[in-house]
Amino acid sequence: MKDPKSRTIFAGVDGRTDTELPEWYRERRGGVESVTFAEAIRDLPQAVETTVAYQNPFTDEWVETERFNALVEPSRAREQATAGEAEMDSLFHIPTDSYSIINPVDVYGPLEEILREETIDGTPLGDVMFGEIRRYRGGGEVHMDIMFDGLEVRLPGRSDPITMGVTSGYDFFGEHAVYVEGFAQDGYCSNTMRSLTDKEVIKHVGGVRNFRIWWEEILAQVELVADDLFEFIRDAQEIDLDFSELPFTVTEFYSLLGFPDYLAERAAGDAEANAASSFEIDVWTLHSGDTYALTHFFQGKEGASLDQYVGIVNDILFNPEGTIERVSDDLQERVDQFEEREDALRGWF
């Protein structure tokens, strides 16, 4: 994915916790320093409304209008007022009157309360939470991964777990006020698994829900997914595709699913490298191949650009029969198109 403007690693909900990053996560982050979740959230840019004006093209006068308000970052606006300039532009967006500002503390403050109360194996979730916050577009777009050490799936033969949590984010540009969905990260290879629950989205327009209830419902879903994920993986490990008997290669398998060539090649390379045989590959290994490609080599942005491929990835694990049928149908369609072109060419001679 495109590199963010900045990253913040956090561990523990607030200063009352003494949380350390899991060893597997710390090693992959190069020993970077972490802060608490509460500190990281309160360090994120805020948005406030301010009056908008336009310049009359005939008089060059600036005329205020009540039809719109600008969204600006207040600390940057103060810096511009006192120093004459700011390191980053204070303006985020000029929305319509129906736009509702939802600042990060409004969303994640209620989550902090829940994490202090809810437990896993007798330990508050706030004591075992960790993750990363990524900022884009001057901090006006934010995405984060929140995981819980101990809420996990452990596979036989692996020392590092698949750790469960949520991925969440928001922006001040009118796309979405806030979203959240189930998420997991494989400590064995750092591959990320997204959209493990339905994506919940709150838009900038319309009523704002009670975020405490919202988070309670989402965390309950994540716990249920954690219980089921091991079974899905175990079933996927029992389904083998023998590519020596199939009319397409491993790379073509991913291409037929809709991956661009550069991702299909990366996914195939990883799947073949981790399979017992480069010809007979189980569905879990095929799924790991494309999560590897998306996690480490996707060239687009987080959000809709990434989501279009996440659904394909998840179908491999959660609906392998449907995936195989889809590949077969796409292949047959290409064969039919080829034969039609061939018949058309023959008609010219």
JSON list of N, CA, C and O in Angstrom, two decimals, residues 245-293:
[
{"chain": "A", "resi": 245, "resn": "GLU", "atom": "N", "xyz": [-3.12, -31.07, -13.08]},
{"chain": "A", "resi": 245, "resn": "GLU", "atom": "CA", "xyz": [-4.29, -31.58, -13.78]},
{"chain": "A", "resi": 245, "resn": "GLU", "atom": "C", "xyz": [-5.28, -30.47, -14.15]},
{"chain": "A", "resi": 245, "resn": "GLU", "atom": "O", "xyz": [-6.35, -30.75, -14.69]},
{"chain": "A", "resi": 246, "resn": "LEU", "atom": "N", "xyz": [-4.92, -29.23, -13.85]},
{"chain": "A", "resi": 246, "resn": "LEU", "atom": "CA", "xyz": [-5.81, -28.10, -14.15]},
{"chain": "A", "resi": 246, "resn": "LEU", "atom": "C", "xyz": [-5.32, -27.36, -15.39]},
{"chain": "A", "resi": 246, "resn": "LEU", "atom": "O", "xyz": [-4.12, -27.33, -15.67]},
{"chain": "A", "resi": 247, "resn": "PRO", "atom": "N", "xyz": [-6.24, -26.73, -16.13]},
{"chain": "A", "resi": 247, "resn": "PRO", "atom": "CA", "xyz": [-5.85, -26.05, -17.37]},
{"chain": "A", "resi": 247, "resn": "PRO", "atom": "C", "xyz": [-5.31, -24.64, -17.15]},
{"chain": "A", "resi": 247, "resn": "PRO", "atom": "O", "xyz": [-5.39, -23.79, -18.03]},
{"chain": "A", "resi": 248, "resn": "PHE", "atom": "N", "xyz": [-4.78, -24.37, -15.96]},
{"chain": "A", "resi": 248, "resn": "PHE", "atom": "CA", "xyz": [-4.19, -23.06, -15.69]},
{"chain": "A", "resi": 248, "resn": "PHE", "atom": "C", "xyz": [-3.10, -23.22, -14.64]},
{"chain": "A", "resi": 248, "resn": "PHE", "atom": "O", "xyz": [-3.10, -24.18, -13.85]},
{"chain": "A", "resi": 249, "resn": "THR", "atom": "N", "xyz": [-2.16, -22.29, -14.62]},
{"chain": "A", "resi": 249, "resn": "THR", "atom": "CA", "xyz": [-1.08, -22.30, -13.64]},
{"chain": "A", "resi": 249, "resn": "THR", "atom": "C", "xyz": [-1.54, -21.62, -12.35]},
{"chain": "A", "resi": 249, "resn": "THR", "atom": "O", "xyz": [-2.64, -21.06, -12.28]},
{"chain": "A", "resi": 250, "resn": "VAL", "atom": "N", "xyz": [-0.67, -21.63, -11.35]},
{"chain": "A", "resi": 250, "resn": "VAL", "atom": "CA", "xyz": [-1.00, -20.96, -10.09]},
{"chain": "A", "resi": 250, "resn": "VAL", "atom": "C", "xyz": [-1.16, -19.46, -10.33]},
{"chain": "A", "resi": 250, "resn": "VAL", "atom": "O", "xyz": [-2.09, -18.83, -9.82]},
{"chain": "A", "resi": 251, "resn": "THR", "atom": "N", "xyz": [-0.26, -18.88, -11.10]},
{"chain": "A", "resi": 251, "resn": "THR", "atom": "CA", "xyz": [-0.37, -17.45, -11.41]},
{"chain": "A", "resi": 251, "resn": "THR", "atom": "C", "xyz": [-1.68, -17.16, -12.14]},
{"chain": "A", "resi": 251, "resn": "THR", "atom": "O", "xyz": [-2.38, -16.17, -11.83]},
{"chain": "A", "resi": 252, "resn": "GLU", "atom": "N", "xyz": [-2.03, -18.00, -13.09]},
{"chain": "A", "resi": 252, "resn": "GLU", "atom": "CA", "xyz": [-3.27, -17.79, -13.84]},
{"chain": "A", "resi": 252, "resn": "GLU", "atom": "C", "xyz": [-4.49, -17.97, -12.95]},
{"chain": "A", "resi": 252, "resn": "GLU", "atom": "O", "xyz": [-5.53, -17.34, -13.18]},
{"chain": "A", "resi": 253, "resn": "PHE", "atom": "N", "xyz": [-4.39, -18.81, -11.93]},
{"chain": "A", "resi": 253, "resn": "PHE", "atom": "CA", "xyz": [-5.48, -18.97, -10.96]},
{"chain": "A", "resi": 253, "resn": "PHE", "atom": "C", "xyz": [-5.83, -17.62, -10.34]},
{"chain": "A", "resi": 253, "resn": "PHE", "atom": "O", "xyz": [-7.00, -17.22, -10.28]},
{"chain": "A", "resi": 254, "resn": "TYR", "atom": "N", "xyz": [-4.80, -16.91, -9.88]},
{"chain": "A", "resi": 254, "resn": "TYR", "atom": "CA", "xyz": [-5.05, -15.60, -9.27]},
{"chain": "A", "resi": 254, "resn": "TYR", "atom": "C", "xyz": [-5.51, -14.58, -10.31]},
{"chain": "A", "resi": 254, "resn": "TYR", "atom": "O", "xyz": [-6.36, -13.73, -10.02]},
{"chain": "A", "resi": 255, "resn": "SER", "atom": "N", "xyz": [-4.97, -14.66, -11.51]},
{"chain": "A", "resi": 255, "resn": "SER", "atom": "CA", "xyz": [-5.38, -13.73, -12.57]},
{"chain": "A", "resi": 255, "resn": "SER", "atom": "C", "xyz": [-6.85, -13.93, -12.93]},
{"chain": "A", "resi": 255, "resn": "SER", "atom": "O", "xyz": [-7.59, -12.97, -13.14]},
{"chain": "A", "resi": 256, "resn": "LEU", "atom": "N", "xyz": [-7.27, -15.19, -12.99]},
{"chain": "A", "resi": 256, "resn": "LEU", "atom": "CA", "xyz": [-8.67, -15.48, -13.31]},
{"chain": "A", "resi": 256, "resn": "LEU", "atom": "C", "xyz": [-9.62, -14.97, -12.23]},
{"chain": "A", "resi": 256, "resn": "LEU", "atom": "O", "xyz": [-10.79, -14.68, -12.51]},
{"chain": "A", "resi": 257, "resn": "LEU", "atom": "N", "xyz": [-9.11, -14.86, -11.01]},
{"chain": "A", "resi": 257, "resn": "LEU", "atom": "CA", "xyz": [-9.93, -14.31, -9.93]},
{"chain": "A", "resi": 257, "resn": "LEU", "atom": "C", "xyz": [-10.04, -12.79, -10.00]},
{"chain": "A", "resi": 257, "resn": "LEU", "atom": "O", "xyz": [-10.88, -12.20, -9.31]},
{"chain": "A", "resi": 258, "resn": "GLY", "atom": "N", "xyz": [-9.20, -12.16, -10.81]},
{"chain": "A", "resi": 258, "resn": "GLY", "atom": "CA", "xyz": [-9.30, -10.72, -10.97]},
{"chain": "A", "resi": 258, "resn": "GLY", "atom": "C", "xyz": [-8.12, -9.92, -10.45]},
{"chain": "A", "resi": 258, "resn": "GLY", "atom": "O", "xyz": [-8.15, -8.69, -10.44]},
{"chain": "A", "resi": 259, "resn": "PHE", "atom": "N", "xyz": [-7.06, -10.61, -10.01]},
{"chain": "A", "resi": 259, "resn": "PHE", "atom": "CA", "xyz": [-5.89, -9.88, -9.53]},
{"chain": "A", "resi": 259, "resn": "PHE", "atom": "C", "xyz": [-5.07, -9.35, -10.71]},
{"chain": "A", "resi": 259, "resn": "PHE", "atom": "O", "xyz": [-4.92, -10.05, -11.72]},
{"chain": "A", "resi": 260, "resn": "PRO", "atom": "N", "xyz": [-4.54, -8.14, -10.60]},
{"chain": "A", "resi": 260, "resn": "PRO", "atom": "CA", "xyz": [-3.62, -7.65, -11.64]},
{"chain": "A", "resi": 260, "resn": "PRO", "atom": "C", "xyz": [-2.37, -8.52, -11.68]},
{"chain": "A", "resi": 260, "resn": "PRO", "atom": "O", "xyz": [-2.04, -9.20, -10.69]},
{"chain": "A", "resi": 261, "resn": "ASP", "atom": "N", "xyz": [-1.68, -8.49, -12.79]},
{"chain": "A", "resi": 261, "resn": "ASP", "atom": "CA", "xyz": [-0.56, -9.41, -13.00]},
{"chain": "A", "resi": 261, "resn": "ASP", "atom": "C", "xyz": [0.49, -9.32, -11.89]},
{"chain": "A", "resi": 261, "resn": "ASP", "atom": "O", "xyz": [1.01, -10.34, -11.44]},
{"chain": "A", "resi": 262, "resn": "TYR", "atom": "N", "xyz": [0.81, -8.09, -11.45]},
{"chain": "A", "resi": 262, "resn": "TYR", "atom": "CA", "xyz": [1.89, -7.96, -10.47]},
{"chain": "A", "resi": 262, "resn": "TYR", "atom": "C", "xyz": [1.52, -8.61, -9.14]},
{"chain": "A", "resi": 262, "resn": "TYR", "atom": "O", "xyz": [2.38, -9.17, -8.45]},
{"chain": "A", "resi": 263, "resn": "LEU", "atom": "N", "xyz": [0.23, -8.57, -8.76]},
{"chain": "A", "resi": 263, "resn": "LEU", "atom": "CA", "xyz": [-0.21, -9.23, -7.53]},
{"chain": "A", "resi": 263, "resn": "LEU", "atom": "C", "xyz": [-0.33, -10.74, -7.74]},
{"chain": "A", "resi": 263, "resn": "LEU", "atom": "O", "xyz": [0.02, -11.53, -6.84]},
{"chain": "A", "resi": 264, "resn": "ALA", "atom": "N", "xyz": [-0.82, -11.14, -8.90]},
{"chain": "A", "resi": 264, "resn": "ALA", "atom": "CA", "xyz": [-0.96, -12.58, -9.19]},
{"chain": "A", "resi": 264, "resn": "ALA", "atom": "C", "xyz": [0.39, -13.27, -9.14]},
{"chain": "A", "resi": 264, "resn": "ALA", "atom": "O", "xyz": [0.53, -14.38, -8.59]},
{"chain": "A", "resi": 265, "resn": "GLU", "atom": "N", "xyz": [1.41, -12.62, -9.67]},
{"chain": "A", "resi": 265, "resn": "GLU", "atom": "CA", "xyz": [2.75, -13.22, -9.67]},
{"chain": "A", "resi": 265, "resn": "GLU", "atom": "C", "xyz": [3.31, -13.33, -8.26]},
{"chain": "A", "resi": 265, "resn": "GLU", "atom": "O", "xyz": [3.92, -14.34, -7.89]},
{"chain": "A", "resi": 266, "resn": "ARG", "atom": "N", "xyz": [3.10, -12.29, -7.45]},
{"chain": "A", "resi": 266, "resn": "ARG", "atom": "CA", "xyz": [3.58, -12.33, -6.06]},
{"chain": "A", "resi": 266, "resn": "ARG", "atom": "C", "xyz": [2.84, -13.39, -5.26]},
{"chain": "A", "resi": 266, "resn": "ARG", "atom": "O", "xyz": [3.44, -14.13, -4.47]},
{"chain": "A", "resi": 267, "resn": "ALA", "atom": "N", "xyz": [1.53, -13.46, -5.44]},
{"chain": "A", "resi": 267, "resn": "ALA", "atom": "CA", "xyz": [0.73, -14.44, -4.71]},
{"chain": "A", "resi": 267, "resn": "ALA", "atom": "C", "xyz": [1.14, -15.86, -5.08]},
{"chain": "A", "resi": 267, "resn": "ALA", "atom": "O", "xyz": [1.31, -16.73, -4.21]},
{"chain": "A", "resi": 268, "resn": "ALA", "atom": "N", "xyz": [1.33, -16.11, -6.37]},
{"chain": "A", "resi": 268, "resn": "ALA", "atom": "CA", "xyz": [1.72, -17.44, -6.83]},
{"chain": "A", "resi": 268, "resn": "ALA", "atom": "C", "xyz": [3.09, -17.82, -6.30]},
{"chain": "A", "resi": 268, "resn": "ALA", "atom": "O", "xyz": [3.32, -18.96, -5.86]},
{"chain": "A", "resi": 269, "resn": "GLY", "atom": "N", "xyz": [4.01, -16.87, -6.31]},
{"chain": "A", "resi": 269, "resn": "GLY", "atom": "CA", "xyz": [5.36, -17.15, -5.81]},
{"chain": "A", "resi": 269, "resn": "GLY", "atom": "C", "xyz": [5.35, -17.54, -4.35]},
{"chain": "A", "resi": 269, "resn": "GLY", "atom": "O", "xyz": [6.05, -18.48, -3.94]},
{"chain": "A", "resi": 270, "resn": "ASP", "atom": "N", "xyz": [4.54, -16.84, -3.55]},
{"chain": "A", "resi": 270, "resn": "ASP", "atom": "CA", "xyz": [4.47, -17.16, -2.12]},
{"chain": "A", "resi": 270, "resn": "ASP", "atom": "C", "xyz": [3.79, -18.51, -1.90]},
{"chain": "A", "resi": 270, "resn": "ASP", "atom": "O", "xyz": [4.25, -19.32, -1.08]},
{"chain": "A", "resi": 271, "resn": "ALA", "atom": "N", "xyz": [2.69, -18.77, -2.61]},
{"chain": "A", "resi": 271, "resn": "ALA", "atom": "CA", "xyz": [1.97, -20.03, -2.44]},
{"chain": "A", "resi": 271, "resn": "ALA", "atom": "C", "xyz": [2.86, -21.22, -2.82]},
{"chain": "A", "resi": 271, "resn": "ALA", "atom": "O", "xyz": [2.92, -22.23, -2.10]},
{"chain": "A", "resi": 272, "resn": "GLU", "atom": "N", "xyz": [3.56, -21.10, -3.93]},
{"chain": "A", "resi": 272, "resn": "GLU", "atom": "CA", "xyz": [4.43, -22.20, -4.37]},
{"chain": "A", "resi": 272, "resn": "GLU", "atom": "C", "xyz": [5.59, -22.41, -3.41]},
{"chain": "A", "resi": 272, "resn": "GLU", "atom": "O", "xyz": [6.00, -23.55, -3.15]},
{"chain": "A", "resi": 273, "resn": "ALA", "atom": "N", "xyz": [6.10, -21.31, -2.84]},
{"chain": "A", "resi": 273, "resn": "ALA", "atom": "CA", "xyz": [7.24, -21.43, -1.92]},
{"chain": "A", "resi": 273, "resn": "ALA", "atom": "C", "xyz": [6.84, -22.09, -0.60]},
{"chain": "A", "resi": 273, "resn": "ALA", "atom": "O", "xyz": [7.67, -22.73, 0.06]},
{"chain": "A", "resi": 274, "resn": "ASN", "atom": "N", "xyz": [5.57, -21.95, -0.20]},
{"chain": "A", "resi": 274, "resn": "ASN", "atom": "CA", "xyz": [5.13, -22.47, 1.09]},
{"chain": "A", "resi": 274, "resn": "ASN", "atom": "C", "xyz": [4.36, -23.78, 1.00]},
{"chain": "A", "resi": 274, "resn": "ASN", "atom": "O", "xyz": [3.96, -24.33, 2.03]},
{"chain": "A", "resi": 275, "resn": "ALA", "atom": "N", "xyz": [4.14, -24.26, -0.21]},
{"chain": "A", "resi": 275, "resn": "ALA", "atom": "CA", "xyz": [3.42, -25.53, -0.39]},
{"chain": "A", "resi": 275, "resn": "ALA", "atom": "C", "xyz": [4.40, -26.69, -0.35]},
{"chain": "A", "resi": 275, "resn": "ALA", "atom": "O", "xyz": [5.58, -26.55, -0.71]},
{"chain": "A", "resi": 276, "resn": "ALA", "atom": "N", "xyz": [3.90, -27.84, 0.08]},
{"chain": "A", "resi": 276, "resn": "ALA", "atom": "CA", "xyz": [4.73, -29.04, 0.09]},
{"chain": "A", "resi": 276, "resn": "ALA", "atom": "C", "xyz": [5.12, -29.44, -1.32]},
{"chain": "A", "resi": 276, "resn": "ALA", "atom": "O", "xyz": [6.19, -29.98, -1.57]},
{"chain": "A", "resi": 277, "resn": "SER", "atom": "N", "xyz": [4.23, -29.15, -2.27]},
{"chain": "A", "resi": 277, "resn": "SER", "atom": "CA", "xyz": [4.49, -29.41, -3.69]},
{"chain": "A", "resi": 277, "resn": "SER", "atom": "C", "xyz": [4.08, -28.18, -4.47]},
{"chain": "A", "resi": 277, "resn": "SER", "atom": "O", "xyz": [3.07, -27.55, -4.17]},
{"chain": "A", "resi": 278, "resn": "SER", "atom": "N", "xyz": [4.86, -27.83, -5.48]},
{"chain": "A", "resi": 278, "resn": "SER", "atom": "CA", "xyz": [4.53, -26.65, -6.28]},
{"chain": "A", "resi": 278, "resn": "SER", "atom": "C", "xyz": [3.33, -26.89, -7.19]},
{"chain": "A", "resi": 278, "resn": "SER", "atom": "O", "xyz": [2.81, -25.95, -7.80]},
{"chain": "A", "resi": 279, "resn": "PHE", "atom": "N", "xyz": [2.90, -28.16, -7.30]},
{"chain": "A", "resi": 279, "resn": "PHE", "atom": "CA", "xyz": [1.75, -28.48, -8.15]},
{"chain": "A", "resi": 279, "resn": "PHE", "atom": "C", "xyz": [0.48, -28.71, -7.32]},
{"chain": "A", "resi": 279, "resn": "PHE", "atom": "O", "xyz": [-0.60, -28.31, -7.71]},
{"chain": "A", "resi": 280, "resn": "GLU", "atom": "N", "xyz": [0.62, -29.34, -6.17]},
{"chain": "A", "resi": 280, "resn": "GLU", "atom": "CA", "xyz": [-0.54, -29.64, -5.33]},
{"chain": "A", "resi": 280, "resn": "GLU", "atom": "C", "xyz": [-0.52, -28.70, -4.13]},
{"chain": "A", "resi": 280, "resn": "GLU", "atom": "O", "xyz": [0.31, -28.82, -3.24]},
{"chain": "A", "resi": 281, "resn": "ILE", "atom": "N", "xyz": [-1.45, -27.74, -4.14]},
{"chain": "A", "resi": 281, "resn": "ILE", "atom": "CA", "xyz": [-1.45, -26.66, -3.14]},
{"chain": "A", "resi": 281, "resn": "ILE", "atom": "C", "xyz": [-2.81, -26.61, -2.47]},
{"chain": "A", "resi": 281, "resn": "ILE", "atom": "O", "xyz": [-3.85, -26.60, -3.15]},
{"chain": "A", "resi": 282, "resn": "ASP", "atom": "N", "xyz": [-2.82, -26.56, -1.14]},
{"chain": "A", "resi": 282, "resn": "ASP", "atom": "CA", "xyz": [-4.10, -26.51, -0.45]},
{"chain": "A", "resi": 282, "resn": "ASP", "atom": "C", "xyz": [-4.65, -25.09, -0.43]},
{"chain": "A", "resi": 282, "resn": "ASP", "atom": "O", "xyz": [-3.94, -24.10, -0.66]},
{"chain": "A", "resi": 283, "resn": "VAL", "atom": "N", "xyz": [-5.94, -24.97, -0.15]},
{"chain": "A", "resi": 283, "resn": "VAL", "atom": "CA", "xyz": [-6.64, -23.69, -0.24]},
{"chain": "A", "resi": 283, "resn": "VAL", "atom": "C", "xyz": [-6.12, -22.68, 0.78]},
{"chain": "A", "resi": 283, "resn": "VAL", "atom": "O", "xyz": [-6.04, -21.48, 0.49]},
{"chain": "A", "resi": 284, "resn": "TRP", "atom": "N", "xyz": [-5.74, -23.13, 1.97]},
{"chain": "A", "resi": 284, "resn": "TRP", "atom": "CA", "xyz": [-5.19, -22.21, 2.96]},
{"chain": "A", "resi": 284, "resn": "TRP", "atom": "C", "xyz": [-3.90, -21.58, 2.46]},
{"chain": "A", "resi": 284, "resn": "TRP", "atom": "O", "xyz": [-3.67, -20.37, 2.62]},
{"chain": "A", "resi": 285, "resn": "THR", "atom": "N", "xyz": [-3.05, -22.36, 1.82]},
{"chain": "A", "resi": 285, "resn": "THR", "atom": "CA", "xyz": [-1.80, -21.83, 1.28]},
{"chain": "A", "resi": 285, "resn": "THR", "atom": "C", "xyz": [-2.08, -20.87, 0.13]},
{"chain": "A", "resi": 285, "resn": "THR", "atom": "O", "xyz": [-1.41, -19.84, -0.01]},
{"chain": "A", "resi": 286, "resn": "LEU", "atom": "N", "xyz": [-3.08, -21.17, -0.69]},
{"chain": "A", "resi": 286, "resn": "LEU", "atom": "CA", "xyz": [-3.47, -20.25, -1.76]},
{"chain": "A", "resi": 286, "resn": "LEU", "atom": "C", "xyz": [-4.00, -18.94, -1.18]},
{"chain": "A", "resi": 286, "resn": "LEU", "atom": "O", "xyz": [-3.69, -17.85, -1.68]},
{"chain": "A", "resi": 287, "resn": "HIS", "atom": "N", "xyz": [-4.78, -19.05, -0.11]},
{"chain": "A", "resi": 287, "resn": "HIS", "atom": "CA", "xyz": [-5.28, -17.84, 0.55]},
{"chain": "A", "resi": 287, "resn": "HIS", "atom": "C", "xyz": [-4.12, -17.03, 1.14]},
{"chain": "A", "resi": 287, "resn": "HIS", "atom": "O", "xyz": [-4.08, -15.80, 1.02]},
{"chain": "A", "resi": 288, "resn": "SER", "atom": "N", "xyz": [-3.18, -17.71, 1.77]},
{"chain": "A", "resi": 288, "resn": "SER", "atom": "CA", "xyz": [-2.02, -17.01, 2.34]},
{"chain": "A", "resi": 288, "resn": "SER", "atom": "C", "xyz": [-1.21, -16.32, 1.26]},
{"chain": "A", "resi": 288, "resn": "SER", "atom": "O", "xyz": [-0.63, -15.25, 1.49]},
{"chain": "A", "resi": 289, "resn": "GLY", "atom": "N", "xyz": [-1.16, -16.91, 0.07]},
{"chain": "A", "resi": 289, "resn": "GLY", "atom": "CA", "xyz": [-0.43, -16.29, -1.03]},
{"chain": "A", "resi": 289, "resn": "GLY", "atom": "C", "xyz": [-1.00, -14.95, -1.41]},
{"chain": "A", "resi": 289, "resn": "GLY", "atom": "O", "xyz": [-0.26, -13.97, -1.60]},
{"chain": "A", "resi": 290, "resn": "ASP", "atom": "N", "xyz": [-2.32, -14.87, -1.51]},
{"chain": "A", "resi": 290, "resn": "ASP", "atom": "CA", "xyz": [-2.87, -13.57, -1.92]},
{"chain": "A", "resi": 290, "resn": "ASP", "atom": "C", "xyz": [-2.93, -12.56, -0.78]},
{"chain": "A", "resi": 290, "resn": "ASP", "atom": "O", "xyz": [-2.85, -11.36, -1.01]},
{"chain": "A", "resi": 291, "resn": "THR", "atom": "N", "xyz": [-3.05, -13.03, 0.48]},
{"chain": "A", "resi": 291, "resn": "THR", "atom": "CA", "xyz": [-2.94, -12.06, 1.58]},
{"chain": "A", "resi": 291, "resn": "THR", "atom": "C", "xyz": [-1.51, -11.51, 1.66]},
{"chain": "A", "resi": 291, "resn": "THR", "atom": "O", "xyz": [-1.31, -10.33, 1.97]},
{"chain": "A", "resi": 292, "resn": "TYR", "atom": "N", "xyz": [-0.54, -12.35, 1.36]},
{"chain": "A", "resi": 292, "resn": "TYR", "atom": "CA", "xyz": [0.86, -11.89, 1.30]},
{"chain": "A", "resi": 292, "resn": "TYR", "atom": "C", "xyz": [1.02, -10.82, 0.22]},
{"chain": "A", "resi": 292, "resn": "TYR", "atom": "O", "xyz": [1.63, -9.76, 0.47]},
{"chain": "A", "resi": 293, "resn": "ALA", "atom": "N", "xyz": [0.48, -11.07, -0.95]},
{"chain": "A", "resi": 293, "resn": "ALA", "atom": "CA", "xyz": [0.61, -10.11, -2.04]},
{"chain": "A", "resi": 293, "resn": "ALA", "atom": "C", "xyz": [-0.07, -8.79, -1.70]},
{"chain": "A", "resi": 293, "resn": "ALA", "atom": "O", "xyz": [0.50, -7.70, -1.91]}
]
